[in-house]
């Protein structure tokens, strides 16, 4: 499935873009639409990150870049991750994270890839497109397989993972709730 255009709207030409401070205003506009209290999966946003000020946003973007740098040791219990923003031109539509390896918690519950799409842009095929593109990038990194997880009630995510070739290994009760765990061979 491609990324669909809605009547009266231009066709989307999505890209997975390296986080960049030039997209600050657009990123904030997306963030403002996020339902209060819900986690922005795949964005790498932690409590205490200041994304509002120009300096804070630049520091956060630099932190996202550092997390992919093999020369920088991840914090205890964390894995190296590459972050991208799902963009259309200079508009942010969502986020996706590819973890380079699994920690025990990621193996149990989090998996290699997390993603989210801004509410306004959902149900247009964007997450499906973003996952397919991320799988190509994982392949290009030399990864053989990736683990994806979702809550049993996240039907959209389960559908996306299954359509991308995810094979259900099991459903586990984890410290972050029940998780369906799927492997995708690359
Ligand atoms: C899950 C999420 C990323 C889906 O993004 P999206 O761009 O709307 O997904 P797509 O348009 O590619 O849709 C993929 C499939 O899910 C279905 N779907 C989308 N939203 C759905 C919903 N709320 N309920 C049921 N099915 C849904 C779509 O219909 C499509 O299936 P189809 O092709 O058979 O019609 C988005 O809802 C989101 O950001 N949710 C919050 C964060 C999250 O849950 N991330 C995943 C964590 S595991």
CSV table of C-alpha atoms and ligand atoms in Angstrom, one decimal:
chain,number,residue,atom,x,y,z
A,1,UNK,CA,0.0,0.0,0.0
A,2,UNK,CA,1.3,3.5,-0.8
A,3,UNK,CA,0.8,6.6,1.2
A,4,UNK,CA,-2.6,7.8,0.3
A,5,UNK,CA,-3.7,11.4,-0.6
A,6,UNK,CA,-6.9,12.6,0.9
A,7,UNK,CA,-9.3,14.6,-1.2
A,8,UNK,CA,-8.2,18.2,-1.4
A,9,UNK,CA,-4.8,17.4,0.0
A,10,UNK,CA,-1.5,17.0,-1.8
A,11,UNK,CA,0.0,13.6,-2.1
A,12,UNK,CA,2.5,12.8,0.7
A,13,UNK,CA,6.1,12.1,-0.3
A,14,UNK,CA,7.4,10.9,3.0
A,15,UNK,CA,11.0,10.5,3.9
A,16,UNK,CA,12.9,9.3,7.0
A,17,UNK,CA,14.9,12.3,7.8
A,18,UNK,CA,17.8,12.7,10.3
A,19,UNK,CA,16.6,14.9,13.1
A,20,UNK,CA,17.7,18.5,12.4
A,21,UNK,CA,17.2,21.8,14.3
A,22,UNK,CA,15.8,23.5,11.1
A,23,UNK,CA,12.6,21.5,11.7
A,24,UNK,CA,12.1,22.9,15.2
A,25,UNK,CA,8.8,24.8,14.5
A,26,UNK,CA,7.3,21.9,12.6
A,27,UNK,CA,8.4,19.4,15.2
A,28,UNK,CA,6.7,21.5,17.9
A,29,UNK,CA,3.5,21.7,15.8
A,30,UNK,CA,3.4,17.9,15.7
A,31,UNK,CA,4.2,17.6,19.3
A,32,UNK,CA,1.4,20.0,20.2
A,33,UNK,CA,-1.1,17.7,18.6
A,34,UNK,CA,0.0,14.7,20.7
A,35,UNK,CA,-2.7,13.5,23.1
A,36,UNK,CA,-1.7,14.7,26.6
A,37,UNK,CA,0.1,12.0,28.6
A,38,UNK,CA,0.6,9.6,25.7
A,39,UNK,CA,4.1,8.4,24.8
A,40,UNK,CA,5.5,9.5,21.5
A,41,UNK,CA,6.9,6.0,20.5
A,42,UNK,CA,10.2,6.1,18.6
A,43,UNK,CA,10.9,9.8,19.3
A,44,UNK,CA,13.5,9.4,21.9
A,45,UNK,CA,11.9,12.0,24.1
A,46,UNK,CA,12.7,11.6,27.8
A,47,UNK,CA,11.3,13.4,30.9
A,48,UNK,CA,13.4,16.5,31.4
A,49,UNK,CA,14.3,17.1,27.7
A,50,UNK,CA,13.6,20.7,26.9
A,51,UNK,CA,12.2,20.8,23.3
A,52,UNK,CA,10.7,24.3,23.6
A,53,UNK,CA,13.6,26.6,23.6
A,54,UNK,CA,16.0,26.8,20.7
A,55,UNK,CA,19.0,25.8,22.9
A,56,UNK,CA,17.1,22.9,24.5
A,57,UNK,CA,15.9,21.6,21.2
A,58,UNK,CA,19.4,21.8,19.8
A,59,UNK,CA,20.7,19.8,22.8
A,60,UNK,CA,18.0,17.2,22.4
A,61,UNK,CA,18.7,16.8,18.6
A,62,UNK,CA,22.5,16.4,19.4
A,63,UNK,CA,21.5,13.8,22.0
A,64,UNK,CA,19.6,11.9,19.3
A,65,UNK,CA,22.6,12.0,17.0
A,66,UNK,CA,24.9,10.8,19.8
A,67,UNK,CA,22.7,7.8,20.5
A,68,UNK,CA,23.6,6.4,17.1
A,69,UNK,CA,27.4,7.1,17.4
A,70,UNK,CA,29.3,3.8,18.0
A,71,UNK,CA,32.1,5.9,19.7
A,72,UNK,CA,29.6,7.0,22.4
A,73,UNK,CA,28.8,4.3,25.1
A,74,UNK,CA,25.1,4.2,25.7
A,75,UNK,CA,23.7,4.9,29.2
A,76,UNK,CA,23.5,1.7,31.3
A,77,UNK,CA,20.6,-0.5,30.1
A,78,UNK,CA,20.3,1.4,26.8
A,79,UNK,CA,21.3,0.4,23.3
A,80,UNK,CA,22.6,2.5,20.4
A,81,UNK,CA,19.7,3.8,18.4
A,82,UNK,CA,19.2,5.7,15.2
A,83,UNK,CA,16.3,8.2,15.2
A,84,UNK,CA,14.5,9.5,12.2
A,85,UNK,CA,11.6,11.9,11.7
A,86,UNK,CA,8.9,11.0,9.2
A,87,UNK,CA,8.7,14.1,7.1
A,88,UNK,CA,6.9,15.4,4.1
A,89,UNK,CA,9.0,18.3,2.8
A,90,UNK,CA,9.7,20.4,5.9
A,91,UNK,CA,6.7,19.1,7.8
A,92,UNK,CA,7.2,16.6,10.6
A,93,UNK,CA,4.6,13.8,10.5
A,94,UNK,CA,6.0,11.3,13.0
A,95,UNK,CA,9.1,9.6,14.4
A,96,UNK,CA,10.8,6.2,14.2
A,97,UNK,CA,13.7,4.7,16.2
A,98,UNK,CA,15.9,1.7,15.1
A,99,UNK,CA,17.8,0.2,18.0
A,100,UNK,CA,21.0,-1.4,16.9
A,101,UNK,CA,21.0,-4.2,19.4
A,102,UNK,CA,18.7,-5.6,22.1
A,103,UNK,CA,19.2,-5.2,25.9
A,104,UNK,CA,17.4,-7.7,28.1
A,105,UNK,CA,14.5,-5.3,28.5
A,106,UNK,CA,14.3,-4.7,24.7
A,107,UNK,CA,14.4,-8.5,24.1
A,108,UNK,CA,11.6,-9.0,26.5
A,109,UNK,CA,9.4,-6.0,25.8
A,110,UNK,CA,10.6,-3.1,23.5
A,111,UNK,CA,12.1,-4.7,20.4
A,112,UNK,CA,14.3,-3.0,17.8
A,113,UNK,CA,11.9,-0.5,16.3
A,114,UNK,CA,9.4,2.0,17.7
A,115,UNK,CA,7.3,4.5,15.7
A,116,UNK,CA,4.5,6.9,15.9
A,117,UNK,CA,2.5,9.1,13.5
A,118,UNK,CA,1.0,12.4,14.3
A,119,UNK,CA,-2.8,11.9,15.0
A,120,UNK,CA,-3.7,14.2,12.0
A,121,UNK,CA,-1.8,12.0,9.6
A,122,UNK,CA,-2.9,8.6,10.7
A,123,UNK,CA,-4.6,6.0,8.6
A,124,UNK,CA,-2.9,7.1,5.4
A,125,UNK,CA,-0.3,4.3,5.3
A,126,UNK,CA,2.5,6.3,6.8
A,127,UNK,CA,3.5,3.9,9.6
A,128,UNK,CA,3.4,1.0,7.0
A,129,UNK,CA,5.7,3.0,4.7
A,130,UNK,CA,8.0,4.1,7.6
A,131,UNK,CA,8.4,0.5,8.8
A,132,UNK,CA,9.2,-0.8,5.4
A,133,UNK,CA,11.8,1.9,4.9
A,134,UNK,CA,13.3,1.2,8.3
A,135,UNK,CA,13.6,-2.5,7.5
A,136,UNK,CA,15.6,-1.5,4.4
A,137,UNK,CA,17.9,0.6,6.6
A,138,UNK,CA,18.3,-2.2,9.2
A,139,UNK,CA,19.2,-4.5,6.3
A,140,UNK,CA,21.8,-2.0,5.1
A,141,UNK,CA,23.3,-2.0,8.6
A,142,UNK,CA,23.8,-5.8,8.2
A,143,UNK,CA,21.1,-6.8,10.7
A,144,UNK,CA,19.6,-10.3,10.0
A,145,UNK,CA,16.3,-10.0,11.9
A,146,UNK,CA,14.5,-7.5,14.0
A,147,UNK,CA,12.1,-7.8,16.9
A,148,UNK,CA,8.9,-5.7,17.0
A,149,UNK,CA,6.5,-5.6,19.8
A,150,UNK,CA,3.1,-4.1,20.5
A,151,UNK,CA,0.3,-4.3,23.0
A,152,UNK,CA,-2.4,-6.8,22.2
A,153,UNK,CA,-4.9,-3.9,22.0
A,154,UNK,CA,-2.8,-2.0,19.5
A,155,UNK,CA,-4.5,-3.4,16.4
A,156,UNK,CA,-3.0,-0.8,14.1
A,157,UNK,CA,0.5,-1.7,15.1
A,158,UNK,CA,-0.1,-5.4,15.0
A,159,UNK,CA,-1.5,-5.1,11.5
A,160,UNK,CA,1.5,-3.1,10.3
A,161,UNK,CA,4.0,-5.6,11.8
A,162,UNK,CA,2.1,-8.6,10.4
A,163,UNK,CA,1.9,-7.0,7.0
A,164,UNK,CA,5.7,-6.4,7.1
A,165,UNK,CA,6.3,-10.1,7.6
A,166,UNK,CA,6.3,-10.2,11.4
A,167,UNK,CA,6.0,-13.8,12.8
A,168,UNK,CA,4.5,-13.9,16.2
A,169,UNK,CA,6.8,-15.6,18.7
A,170,UNK,CA,4.7,-15.2,21.8
A,171,UNK,CA,2.8,-12.8,24.1
A,172,UNK,CA,4.5,-11.9,27.3
A,173,UNK,CA,3.6,-10.1,30.5
A,174,UNK,CA,6.4,-7.6,30.8
A,175,UNK,CA,7.2,-4.8,33.1
A,176,UNK,CA,5.6,-2.4,30.6
A,177,UNK,CA,2.5,-4.5,30.2
A,178,UNK,CA,1.5,-7.4,27.9
A,179,UNK,CA,3.4,-7.5,24.6
A,180,UNK,CA,3.0,-9.4,21.4
A,181,UNK,CA,6.5,-10.2,20.2
A,182,UNK,CA,7.2,-10.6,16.4
A,183,UNK,CA,10.3,-11.3,14.5
A,184,UNK,CA,10.9,-10.1,11.0
A,185,UNK,CA,13.6,-11.8,9.0
A,186,UNK,CA,15.6,-9.4,6.9
B,1,LIG,C1,0.1,2.8,15.3
B,1,LIG,C2,0.3,4.0,14.4
B,1,LIG,C3,1.8,4.2,14.3
B,1,LIG,C4,-0.3,3.7,13.0
B,1,LIG,O1,0.1,4.7,12.1
B,1,LIG,P1,-0.7,4.9,10.8
B,1,LIG,O2,0.2,5.8,9.9
B,1,LIG,O3,-2.1,5.4,11.0
B,1,LIG,O4,-0.8,3.5,10.2
B,1,LIG,P2,-1.2,3.0,8.7
B,1,LIG,O5,-2.0,4.1,8.1
B,1,LIG,O6,0.1,2.6,8.0
B,1,LIG,O7,-2.2,1.8,9.0
B,1,LIG,C5,-1.8,0.5,9.1
B,1,LIG,C6,-3.0,-0.4,9.3
B,1,LIG,O8,-3.5,-0.2,10.6
B,1,LIG,C7,-4.9,0.1,10.5
B,1,LIG,N1,-5.2,1.1,11.5
B,1,LIG,C8,-4.7,2.3,11.6
B,1,LIG,N2,-5.2,2.9,12.7
B,1,LIG,C9,-6.1,2.0,13.3
B,1,LIG,C10,-6.9,2.0,14.4
B,1,LIG,N3,-7.0,3.0,15.2
B,1,LIG,N4,-7.6,0.9,14.7
B,1,LIG,C11,-7.6,-0.2,13.8
B,1,LIG,N5,-6.8,-0.3,12.7
B,1,LIG,C12,-6.1,0.8,12.5
B,1,LIG,C13,-5.0,0.7,9.1
B,1,LIG,O9,-6.4,0.6,8.6
B,1,LIG,C14,-4.1,-0.1,8.3
B,1,LIG,O10,-4.6,-1.4,8.0
B,1,LIG,P3,-5.3,-1.6,6.5
B,1,LIG,O11,-4.2,-1.3,5.5
B,1,LIG,O12,-5.7,-3.0,6.6
B,1,LIG,O13,-6.4,-0.6,6.4
B,1,LIG,C15,-0.4,5.3,15.0
B,1,LIG,O14,-1.7,5.0,15.3
B,1,LIG,C16,0.3,5.8,16.2
B,1,LIG,O15,1.2,6.6,16.1
B,1,LIG,N6,-0.2,5.3,17.4
B,1,LIG,C17,0.4,5.7,18.7
B,1,LIG,C18,1.9,5.2,18.8
B,1,LIG,C19,1.9,3.7,18.6
B,1,LIG,O16,1.0,3.0,19.0
B,1,LIG,N7,3.1,3.2,18.1
B,1,LIG,C20,3.3,1.8,17.9
B,1,LIG,C21,3.8,1.2,19.2
B,1,LIG,S1,4.0,-0.5,19.0
